XYZ file of C-alpha atoms in Angstrom:
681
model
C -72.460 86.908 80.781
C -72.410 82.740 81.225
C -70.297 83.050 77.510
C -67.782 85.703 79.272
C -67.611 83.099 82.106
C -66.698 80.293 80.206
C -63.818 81.982 78.103
C -62.136 83.504 80.748
C -62.198 79.645 81.937
C -61.157 78.409 78.929
C -58.395 80.972 78.425
C -57.302 80.267 82.207
C -56.686 76.351 81.882
C -55.154 76.795 78.294
C -52.686 79.146 79.576
C -51.885 77.401 82.907
C -51.623 74.416 80.723
C -49.016 76.012 78.170
C -47.353 77.206 81.537
C -46.663 73.687 82.794
C -45.458 72.796 79.601
C -42.644 75.570 79.963
C -41.593 75.448 82.507
C -42.015 71.975 84.273
C -42.239 69.904 80.950
C -39.648 72.036 78.991
C -41.969 71.218 76.264
C -43.757 74.182 74.430
C -46.282 73.939 71.741
C -47.400 77.133 71.053
C -44.701 80.064 70.325
C -44.305 83.085 72.880
C -45.970 85.860 70.749
C -49.010 83.241 70.751
C -49.108 82.996 74.955
C -48.681 86.563 75.159
C -51.787 87.314 73.117
C -53.786 84.644 74.793
C -52.817 86.682 78.426
C -53.265 89.911 76.771
C -56.625 88.544 76.142
C -57.539 87.239 79.703
C -55.913 90.083 81.502
C -58.310 92.609 79.679
C -61.633 90.837 80.016
C -60.580 90.444 84.255
C -60.057 93.405 84.234
C -63.660 94.202 82.861
C -65.435 91.038 84.617
C -63.304 91.069 87.979
C -66.201 88.709 89.459
C -65.497 85.732 86.975
C -61.365 85.842 87.982
C -60.562 82.639 88.742
C -58.358 81.555 91.615
C -55.883 79.612 89.509
C -55.166 82.802 87.373
C -52.363 82.733 85.270
C -52.304 86.432 85.746
C -51.006 86.149 88.905
C -48.022 85.422 88.076
C -46.913 88.842 86.828
C -48.090 90.006 90.498
C -49.249 93.597 91.550
C -50.354 92.379 94.976
C -48.667 95.171 97.540
C -48.535 94.456 101.542
C -47.254 95.941 103.973
C -47.113 93.124 106.145
C -47.550 89.467 106.007
C -49.920 87.402 108.598
C -48.322 85.305 110.695
C -49.815 81.505 110.142
C -49.428 77.961 112.297
C -48.027 75.196 110.472
C -50.221 72.065 110.728
C -47.511 69.971 111.073
C -44.380 71.338 112.161
C -41.236 72.094 109.686
C -38.638 70.728 111.506
C -34.691 70.980 110.490
C -32.900 67.917 109.593
C -29.233 67.092 111.794
C -26.466 68.179 109.880
C -22.806 66.556 109.473
C -19.857 67.161 107.921
C -18.069 63.666 107.967
C -19.038 60.474 105.861
C -18.264 58.795 109.293
C -20.970 60.158 110.769
C -23.413 58.716 108.377
C -21.949 55.190 108.689
C -23.082 55.919 112.150
C -26.141 56.962 111.140
C -26.527 53.953 108.949
C -25.482 51.895 111.942
C -28.322 53.344 114.533
C -30.784 52.715 111.555
C -29.407 48.867 111.194
C -30.036 48.499 114.868
C -33.485 50.027 115.136
C -34.999 48.548 111.946
C -35.739 45.129 111.333
C -34.591 43.727 107.740
C -32.906 45.426 104.634
C -34.214 48.788 103.357
C -33.208 51.378 100.923
C -32.469 55.457 101.405
C -33.331 58.062 98.732
C -30.396 60.671 98.304
C -31.178 64.370 96.992
C -29.693 67.484 96.196
C -29.359 69.757 99.235
C -30.909 73.035 97.982
C -29.916 76.031 99.143
C -32.793 78.013 99.382
C -35.605 79.645 101.361
C -38.122 76.655 102.603
C -41.521 76.840 102.006
C -44.711 74.508 102.350
C -47.440 74.905 99.955
C -51.093 74.212 101.097
C -53.708 72.759 98.377
C -57.203 72.226 98.891
C -59.135 70.538 96.290
C -56.318 71.442 93.888
C -55.840 74.958 94.568
C -53.132 76.921 96.005
C -53.941 78.593 98.857
C -51.286 79.126 100.991
C -47.442 79.395 100.894
C -45.600 79.623 104.115
C -42.429 80.418 105.316
C -40.548 77.891 107.798
C -40.352 80.620 110.021
C -39.678 79.027 113.646
C -40.545 75.589 112.750
C -44.266 76.424 114.184
C -45.263 79.535 112.516
C -44.051 81.265 109.544
C -45.258 84.110 106.833
C -47.953 83.488 104.410
C -46.118 84.926 101.037
C -49.071 83.443 98.877
C -49.033 86.090 97.070
C -45.367 86.242 96.060
C -45.371 82.242 95.644
C -48.116 82.712 93.303
C -45.646 84.406 90.841
C -42.831 81.149 90.530
C -44.200 79.797 87.727
C -42.579 76.319 88.462
C -45.239 76.258 91.002
C -49.283 74.867 89.534
C -51.998 77.278 90.760
C -54.097 74.537 90.330
C -52.783 70.820 89.832
C -53.849 68.491 87.289
C -54.327 64.349 87.476
C -55.291 62.561 90.281
C -54.221 64.517 93.107
C -55.101 64.324 97.064
C -58.204 66.843 98.166
C -55.640 67.614 100.891
C -51.862 68.494 100.520
C -48.801 70.170 101.217
C -46.178 70.235 99.212
C -42.534 71.241 100.899
C -39.517 72.476 98.776
C -36.952 75.064 98.340
C -37.738 78.425 96.794
C -34.316 78.910 94.959
C -32.550 81.490 92.790
C -31.011 80.235 89.618
C -26.885 81.942 88.753
C -28.549 83.670 85.680
C -31.372 85.573 87.640
C -28.596 86.170 90.550
C -26.459 87.436 88.161
C -28.977 89.749 86.112
C -30.070 91.048 89.692
C -26.991 92.439 90.659
C -25.493 93.348 87.312
C -28.828 95.626 87.997
C -28.622 96.298 91.724
C -24.580 97.603 90.801
C -26.063 99.718 87.406
C -28.380 101.673 89.953
C -25.874 102.212 92.385
C -27.782 99.319 94.791
C -26.405 96.853 97.324
C -26.015 93.782 96.122
C -26.838 90.476 97.371
C -24.080 88.626 99.150
C -25.228 84.871 96.778
C -28.351 83.304 95.941
C -29.330 82.019 98.843
C -29.760 85.687 100.328
C -31.556 86.692 97.019
C -33.910 84.205 97.290
C -35.322 84.496 100.769
C -35.492 88.644 100.707
C -36.988 88.592 97.115
C -40.064 86.545 98.641
C -40.138 89.143 101.594
C -40.496 91.703 99.066
C -43.603 93.641 99.624
C -44.364 94.464 95.743
C -45.130 90.891 94.445
C -44.605 92.333 90.739
C -40.853 92.550 91.637
C -40.985 89.241 93.260
C -42.302 88.008 89.169
C -39.561 90.057 87.457
C -36.796 88.270 89.039
C -37.543 84.818 88.018
C -37.568 82.532 91.380
C -37.364 78.773 91.051
C -38.924 75.940 93.099
C -37.904 72.584 93.883
C -39.997 70.269 95.896
C -38.678 67.628 98.655
C -41.553 66.373 100.224
C -45.376 65.530 99.886
C -47.836 65.778 103.188
C -50.807 63.894 102.613
C -53.293 61.331 104.737
C -55.121 60.717 101.266
C -51.723 59.324 99.538
C -51.440 55.893 97.977
C -48.046 55.697 97.665
C -46.428 54.179 100.792
C -42.410 55.666 100.289
C -40.835 59.272 99.736
C -39.586 58.503 96.221
C -42.763 57.598 94.523
C -44.433 60.053 96.189
C -42.506 62.707 94.267
C -42.688 60.589 91.172
C -46.951 61.504 91.862
C -45.954 65.008 92.478
C -44.570 65.405 89.089
C -47.754 63.980 87.366
C -49.783 66.628 89.382
C -47.668 69.657 87.521
C -44.425 69.776 90.602
C -40.960 70.509 88.685
C -39.515 67.682 90.335
C -35.688 67.439 90.446
C -34.036 64.166 88.425
C -31.242 64.751 91.099
C -32.415 62.000 92.970
C -31.747 58.153 93.187
C -32.669 54.949 95.263
C -29.520 53.445 97.323
C -29.766 49.982 98.451
C -27.430 50.453 100.858
C -24.419 53.107 102.685
C -22.086 52.421 100.227
C -24.413 53.560 97.568
C -24.996 56.758 99.427
C -21.393 57.556 99.150
C -21.504 56.673 95.758
C -24.400 59.738 95.169
C -22.688 61.678 97.695
C -18.929 61.975 95.922
C -20.636 62.201 92.487
C -22.358 65.690 93.485
C -19.241 66.958 95.515
C -17.535 66.822 92.337
C -20.026 67.706 90.139
C -22.383 70.491 91.933
C -20.290 73.381 90.543
C -21.449 72.644 87.110
C -25.733 73.342 88.547
C -27.763 76.119 87.424
C -27.970 76.608 91.273
C -26.522 75.984 94.506
C -26.486 73.198 96.519
C -24.652 73.258 99.906
C -25.046 69.524 100.884
C -26.993 65.882 100.080
C -29.900 64.730 101.880
C -30.539 61.201 102.788
C -33.519 59.861 103.967
C -35.070 56.203 104.881
C -37.490 55.874 101.969
C -40.712 53.466 103.190
C -43.032 55.915 104.706
C -43.880 53.638 107.496
C -40.319 53.081 108.632
C -40.530 56.890 109.338
C -43.098 56.777 111.554
C -41.541 53.920 113.724
C -38.347 55.812 113.827
C -40.267 58.925 114.824
C -38.303 62.208 115.756
C -36.635 63.864 118.472
C -38.303 67.560 119.769
C -35.596 68.907 116.721
C -34.795 66.458 114.246
C -36.306 63.199 112.276
C -34.360 60.130 113.056
C -35.048 58.641 109.892
C -32.919 61.570 107.869
C -29.447 63.761 108.126
C -27.918 66.086 105.895
C -24.242 65.691 104.506
C -22.710 69.271 103.886
C -19.975 69.515 101.509
C -16.520 70.469 103.178
C -17.194 74.810 103.478
C -14.509 76.580 101.299
C -11.512 78.217 103.179
C -9.780 81.546 102.631
C -6.770 83.366 104.486
C -6.945 86.632 106.289
C -4.978 88.762 108.721
C -6.155 88.904 112.259
C -6.975 92.529 112.702
C -8.252 92.170 116.446
C -10.333 90.812 119.150
C -13.281 92.125 120.728
C -15.360 89.833 123.432
C -19.026 90.448 123.508
C -21.485 90.073 126.137
C -24.434 87.731 126.307
C -27.571 87.777 128.377
C -26.192 85.746 130.999
C -23.022 87.232 131.172
C -21.445 84.659 128.638
C -18.255 86.103 126.910
C -18.100 85.261 123.905
C -14.421 85.927 121.378
C -15.245 87.641 118.373
C -12.577 87.774 115.625
C -12.211 91.204 113.309
C -10.926 90.324 109.639
C -9.292 91.958 107.094
C -12.380 91.471 105.030
C -12.283 88.340 102.497
C -14.531 86.532 99.922
C -15.215 83.847 100.924
C -18.240 81.299 99.254
C -20.257 83.957 97.841
C -20.133 86.766 101.030
C -17.399 88.948 102.051
C -16.656 88.121 105.712
C -15.035 90.943 108.283
C -15.920 88.825 111.967
C -15.548 84.899 113.111
C -15.981 83.606 116.356
C -13.822 82.355 118.293
C -16.221 80.645 120.835
C -14.192 80.642 124.538
C -10.671 81.123 126.053
C -9.937 77.245 125.225
C -10.061 77.781 121.430
C -8.166 80.431 121.553
C -5.361 78.436 123.317
C -5.812 75.640 120.993
C -5.300 78.093 117.936
C -2.000 79.736 120.106
C -3.831 82.950 118.213
C -1.070 86.318 118.437
C -1.461 89.608 117.324
C -2.300 89.676 113.819
C -1.956 86.171 112.754
C -2.688 85.279 109.179
C -5.888 82.997 109.855
C -7.661 80.122 107.746
C -11.558 81.469 107.488
C -14.319 78.579 106.987
C -18.057 79.041 107.179
C -19.553 76.418 109.224
C -22.217 75.207 106.972
C -21.151 78.095 104.598
C -23.150 80.306 106.898
C -21.445 81.050 110.539
C -17.543 82.114 109.964
C -15.591 80.150 111.896
C -10.914 80.535 112.687
C -9.726 76.870 111.708
C -6.614 77.219 111.226
C -3.393 79.597 111.728
C -0.411 80.355 109.422
C 2.278 79.993 111.519
C 4.964 80.719 108.785
C 3.172 84.205 108.499
C 3.371 85.294 111.956
C 5.079 88.458 112.852
C 8.359 87.592 114.969
C 7.811 89.365 118.253
C 3.708 89.430 118.215
C 2.006 88.879 121.478
C -0.398 86.117 122.233
C -3.824 86.502 122.560
C -4.575 86.371 126.323
C -8.411 86.072 127.572
C -9.351 88.972 129.974
C -9.809 88.680 133.115
C -12.545 91.205 133.366
C -15.652 92.079 131.800
C -15.161 94.547 129.207
C -18.592 95.791 129.311
C -18.502 97.088 133.257
C -15.148 95.458 134.602
C -16.102 93.100 137.140
C -13.939 90.052 137.066
C -14.614 87.261 135.324
C -15.537 83.575 136.603
C -15.551 80.719 135.095
C -17.592 77.816 136.739
C -15.851 74.161 137.290
C -16.692 71.798 134.300
C -17.250 74.598 131.568
C -15.628 76.152 128.721
C -17.620 79.494 128.802
C -16.329 82.745 131.322
C -19.489 84.698 132.780
C -19.485 88.279 134.399
C -21.424 88.064 137.783
C -22.443 91.376 137.115
C -25.970 90.295 136.259
C -28.024 93.360 137.446
C -25.020 96.429 136.391
C -23.709 95.136 133.377
C -25.525 97.184 130.396
C -25.195 94.279 127.831
C -26.834 91.543 130.209
C -30.427 93.866 131.074
C -29.923 94.821 126.963
C -30.020 91.268 126.571
C -32.479 90.182 129.033
C -35.309 92.665 127.586
C -34.384 90.928 123.745
C -34.565 87.547 124.871
C -38.070 88.547 127.095
C -39.537 90.870 124.039
C -38.614 87.515 120.828
C -40.754 85.784 118.935
C -40.754 82.460 121.037
C -41.032 84.209 124.278
C -43.450 87.208 124.615
C -43.587 88.666 121.023
C -43.279 91.880 121.513
C -42.487 91.982 118.130
C -43.047 95.976 117.009
C -39.812 96.647 119.784
C -36.557 95.070 118.402
C -33.541 95.419 119.421
C -32.660 98.822 118.547
C -35.962 99.962 120.675
C -34.619 98.110 123.498
C -31.289 99.747 123.726
C -32.858 103.435 122.563
C -35.397 102.654 125.804
C -32.567 101.346 128.512
C -29.962 104.332 127.439
C -32.965 106.956 128.093
C -33.196 104.956 131.830
C -37.075 104.067 130.613
C -36.486 100.315 131.429
C -34.319 98.732 133.908
C -35.429 95.721 133.483
C -38.202 93.020 131.693
C -41.464 94.244 134.312
C -40.568 97.892 133.584
C -41.719 97.355 129.841
C -45.469 97.330 130.926
C -45.304 100.409 132.904
C -44.498 102.489 129.553
C -46.855 105.004 128.573
C -47.752 106.927 125.672
C -46.243 110.111 126.880
C -42.407 108.246 127.847
C -42.283 106.762 124.221
C -43.507 109.475 121.145
C -40.837 111.389 119.940
C -38.286 109.321 121.073
C -35.387 108.679 118.522
C -31.646 108.173 118.034
C -28.837 107.679 115.204
C -27.357 103.527 115.426
C -24.167 103.779 113.746
C -21.765 100.979 112.334
C -17.329 100.413 113.516
C -17.002 103.136 111.034
C -19.237 105.831 112.795
C -21.593 105.765 109.399
C -25.349 106.046 110.253
C -26.907 102.892 109.463
C -30.226 103.415 110.776
C -32.512 105.593 112.829
C -34.985 105.027 115.244
C -38.005 107.411 115.847
C -41.186 106.539 117.363
C -44.044 108.892 116.191
C -47.668 108.597 116.678
C -48.776 105.600 115.030
C -44.801 103.837 116.154
C -45.924 104.379 119.355
C -49.379 103.426 119.303
C -48.343 99.728 117.127
C -45.897 99.099 120.359
C -48.284 99.839 123.417
C -50.247 97.573 121.478
C -47.632 95.114 121.006
C -47.263 95.176 124.750
C -50.651 94.652 125.614
C -51.166 92.211 123.631
C -48.431 89.722 124.770
C -50.347 89.767 128.007
C -52.004 86.756 126.677
C -49.120 84.699 126.149
C -49.823 81.235 127.617
C -47.614 80.376 130.343
C -45.208 78.186 128.962
C -43.930 81.471 126.586
C -44.061 83.465 130.391
C -42.143 81.392 131.754
C -39.486 80.747 128.728
C -39.109 84.806 128.809
C -37.743 84.645 132.132
C -34.649 83.810 131.157
C -33.854 81.204 133.240
C -30.656 79.331 132.647
C -31.012 76.338 130.397
C -34.851 76.369 130.326
C -35.944 76.323 126.454
C -39.334 76.346 125.145
C -39.848 72.412 125.614
C -38.783 72.565 129.361
C -40.778 75.471 129.563
C -44.180 73.228 128.997
C -42.999 70.336 130.693
C -42.502 72.620 133.595
C -45.770 74.498 133.484
C -47.365 71.154 132.058
C -46.223 69.440 136.008
C -46.333 72.126 138.073
C -49.435 74.001 136.685
C -48.682 77.542 138.165
C -45.771 79.411 138.943
C -45.882 79.633 142.664
C -45.485 75.266 142.447
C -42.425 75.835 140.643
C -41.005 79.070 143.060
C -41.624 76.686 145.892
C -40.549 73.158 144.869
C -37.136 71.956 146.524
C -34.913 69.785 144.069
C -36.868 66.591 144.421
C -39.669 68.152 143.601
C -37.878 69.633 140.252
C -36.221 66.038 139.268
C -39.396 64.271 139.889
C -40.560 66.518 136.397
C -40.005 64.912 133.175
C -36.462 65.725 131.564
C -35.519 68.118 134.455
C -32.339 67.108 135.879
C -29.473 68.308 138.483
C -28.176 71.172 136.093
C -31.634 72.221 135.348
C -32.950 72.263 138.880
C -30.315 74.031 140.191
C -30.714 76.565 137.515
C -34.578 77.369 138.453
C -33.159 77.231 142.458
C -30.575 79.772 142.019
C -33.073 81.946 139.822
C -36.052 81.936 142.376
C -33.544 82.317 145.647
C -33.219 86.015 144.155
C -35.581 88.120 145.991
C -34.980 90.965 142.952
C -36.710 88.019 140.564
C -39.391 86.806 143.070
C -40.295 90.691 142.706
C -40.180 90.954 139.088
C -42.521 87.803 138.767
C -44.561 89.833 140.980
C -45.369 92.948 139.216
C -45.879 91.200 136.335
C -48.389 89.012 137.792
C -49.842 92.391 138.697
C -49.444 93.571 135.117
C -51.814 90.737 134.129
C -49.515 87.763 132.427
C -50.817 84.543 132.503
C -49.235 82.160 134.782
C -50.782 79.304 135.109
C -51.723 76.783 132.909
C -55.569 77.413 133.523
C -55.237 80.262 131.367
C -53.851 78.455 129.021
C -54.058 79.590 125.002
C -53.989 83.359 124.469
C -56.011 83.997 127.967
C -58.922 82.114 127.152
C -59.750 79.204 129.638
C -59.952 75.480 128.117
C -62.063 73.085 130.225
C -60.890 69.964 130.190
C -63.141 68.692 132.151
C -65.312 68.138 128.558
C -62.985 65.300 127.994
C -64.382 62.030 128.582
C -60.811 59.972 128.748
C -57.769 60.620 130.787
C -55.094 61.749 128.040
C -52.461 62.754 130.577
C -49.028 61.542 129.703
C -50.438 59.612 126.736
C -48.961 60.059 123.203
C -51.794 60.870 120.814
C -51.746 61.455 116.983
C -54.510 63.671 115.880
C -55.507 62.799 112.041
C -58.524 64.061 109.615
C -60.875 66.181 109.842
C -63.487 66.956 112.646
C -66.751 68.809 112.929
C -66.761 70.851 116.285
C -63.058 71.692 116.579
C -60.427 72.275 114.195
C -56.903 70.260 114.675
C -55.640 72.530 116.099
C -57.965 73.194 118.267
C -58.074 69.772 119.619
C -54.664 69.856 119.771
C -54.655 72.872 122.279
C -57.129 71.044 124.530
C -54.719 67.821 124.708
C -52.012 70.180 125.624
C -53.956 71.624 128.502
C -54.669 68.036 129.841
C -51.175 66.626 129.828
C -51.205 64.706 126.861
C -48.078 64.356 124.203
C -49.186 65.454 120.716
C -47.394 63.229 118.154
C -47.475 63.354 114.574
C -47.006 59.856 113.291
C -48.223 56.540 114.575
C -45.742 54.240 115.993
C -45.606 50.944 118.739
C -45.248 54.441 121.556
C -48.721 55.742 120.032
C -51.372 55.160 122.985
C -54.224 56.997 120.776
C -55.546 58.178 118.366
C -57.834 60.679 117.603
C -59.706 60.034 114.021
C -62.049 63.070 111.996
C -63.175 62.328 108.493
C -60.787 61.938 105.895
C -57.934 60.020 107.526
C -55.749 58.386 105.154
C -56.538 54.599 105.107
C -52.658 53.991 105.299
C -52.764 55.411 108.889
C -55.832 54.025 110.190
C -54.731 50.539 108.693
C -51.633 50.616 110.806
C -52.849 51.861 113.647
C -54.882 48.960 113.549
C -51.890 46.622 112.658
C -50.208 47.915 116.179
C -53.059 47.381 117.946
C -53.824 51.365 118.903
C -56.823 52.378 120.434
C -58.713 54.395 117.528
C -61.367 57.010 119.171
C -63.960 59.526 117.352
C -64.159 63.153 118.221
C -67.810 62.472 119.539
C -65.622 59.827 122.434
C -63.318 62.065 123.009
C -65.013 65.336 124.120
C-alpha cells in the first residue's frame, strides 16, 4: 500500500510539473501522448485507492463535480474596485494629487485591464484551498471546483512561497475559446454569448465543473497579498508569483513619470485588438507597497490606483420610442428604445437617458438617429443626435408631467435633476421597488425571493409593504404560479411555488431575522441612507428609538451625517405609517439595536481590556482564541474602525502570530502601539 501511495505522489508531482511547463512556461518536454498515458494511470490508481488522492491532483483539471449551490464566503481583505476615468486629463489630476501627498520621487506600474471575472485565490502551505468571486466585495461565491479546472492556475505552488497567500486576478476566455464555444452553441440551436466576458462569467457559475474544464478558460493574476512577503513593491511581487507557478503577464511596465504612463496607454490603445483576449483599459498603480499603505483608500476605491478606460465604440441607430421607469423612491428614469444595433460585441436595444435635462440637452425628437456608446463598455448611453437624418416635422420629446404608472403629477425638488412621483403609498412600481430593496443581499438577504416573486406576491395582494413579508405562511405561498413575458409577449419564465421552493422561501425569511441592525436600517430604504451611513448611524445611536427621536442637531453630530441625510431621516420617521412598519418589524423579531449585533449572537464588548471606540485599528496575523473575522466583529461592536493598512492615522495594531515583519517594522517606525491578543481580550 505504501508503494501505491508513493506512486500516486510521484505521478501527481510529475503531471503538475509538465502542466506548468506546457500552460505557464510554454516549454513542454514530453509529448501529448506521454502526458495522457500518465494521466490515465493516475486516474486509474485514484479510482482504486481514493483515500490516497492528493489535494493538488491534476485529475481535478478535467472537472466532474456537480453542485447545486455555491457557498458564500467572506473575503479576508475586501475586493474593492478601482476608480475609473476615460480622459487623460483625469489621469494627470491623479498624478498631481499623488505628488502633493508623496514626499519625493515614486514610480508607477502599468498593466492591462483584463475584461473578465475577478477571482480571489487562497493558498495555504502552497495548496489552493479556496477560489472566491468578487461578489459585493465583502462576500463572494466559493467556486473552487470550477477554478481548479483552469490549467494556468497552479493547484500546488513551487519554490519559496508564503504559507498564507492570496492571489487576485481575472478569469478570462481567450478569443479562440469564445469563438469555438459560440460555434457549438449555434450548431445546437442555443443562445450564444454576447462577448468573452459574459462567457467567462457564465462559465465560472456553471454547476458542472466538467463543462467548465471543456471551455478552456485562462487566468491573469494582478495582485499578491501576503503578510509574509519579502518584496516591497507590486512589480516585484508579481515577478515572485511567476516563480511560484503563475502565468504572470509580460504586458506590464514600470514607469518613472506620467509621460511614460501615457506612452504605455497610447501603445495599447493602438495595439489591443492584436491580443488573444479582451482588454478595456490600463490600470495605473503606485508601485511601492509602503506608499500604497500611506495613501490608503476611500470607502470604495484605493487612492493609489486608477483605471484608464479606452474610449468606447459608438454606433448610429434609430430612436423608436422613450419609456419612463419608476424607481423605488419614485424617481422617473427615461429609457430609449432603439432599433437593434451591434455595439462592442452585443446587440443594444435600449439606452438610459437619465433625466429631463439630458433629453433637453440632446434636443431629442421622435425617430431621431442617435449615437450610442457603452459607458465603460457596459451600460449603453446616447451621446449625440445625427441632426442631418432628422425627419421633417418630427415632434420634440417632452418629459411627462404625470407618473406613467399611477398618473400622479410629478414633482422636481429644487437643485435636483430628477423628477419624482410623490404617490409613495399607492404607486405600484415604488411599492415593489421598496420590497426588492428590502430583500436584497446588502439588506435582509432574502435570496430565495427575487424580483419576480415580489411582483407575484404584490400582484396577488399577499404583501403591500416590507413588514407583510413576515406574515406569509405556507398556505399563502404553495401553488402560486405566474408566467412572465417579454415586450413581444413571449413567455420567458414561469414562477411556480411548489413544496421545496415554498419551504426554502419561508426558511430564508426566518433567517433574515438575525441580520445585524445596520442591515435592517439600510433595508428600510430611507433616502440617502446607504450601507456605510447605516453603520455610522447604528454605532452612534445604538438603537432605532434613538434614531427616531433624534432631532436635526443630534443627527448631524454623527460622523458623516450632513443636512441632506439628516433631513431624509427626519422626513422618513415623521410618517406614522413608517413608524408602524418599524414597530411591526420589531414585533416579528428583527434586530434594532447594536446589542444584538452579529447574527443574533450578543457580543459582550466589556471583554475588551482597552477602549477602542473611534480608534483606527489594524488586525494582523493568526490568533489563538478568535478568528480574525471574530476579532473584527468585536471591534466593530465596540465602535472601532477596522482598517486594512498601517498608516500615520492608525491608532493600534492587534498582532497575532506570523504577522508580516514589514508591517510590524512599519508600525514601530510610526510609533503605533502594537497589542497582543491577551492585551485586548
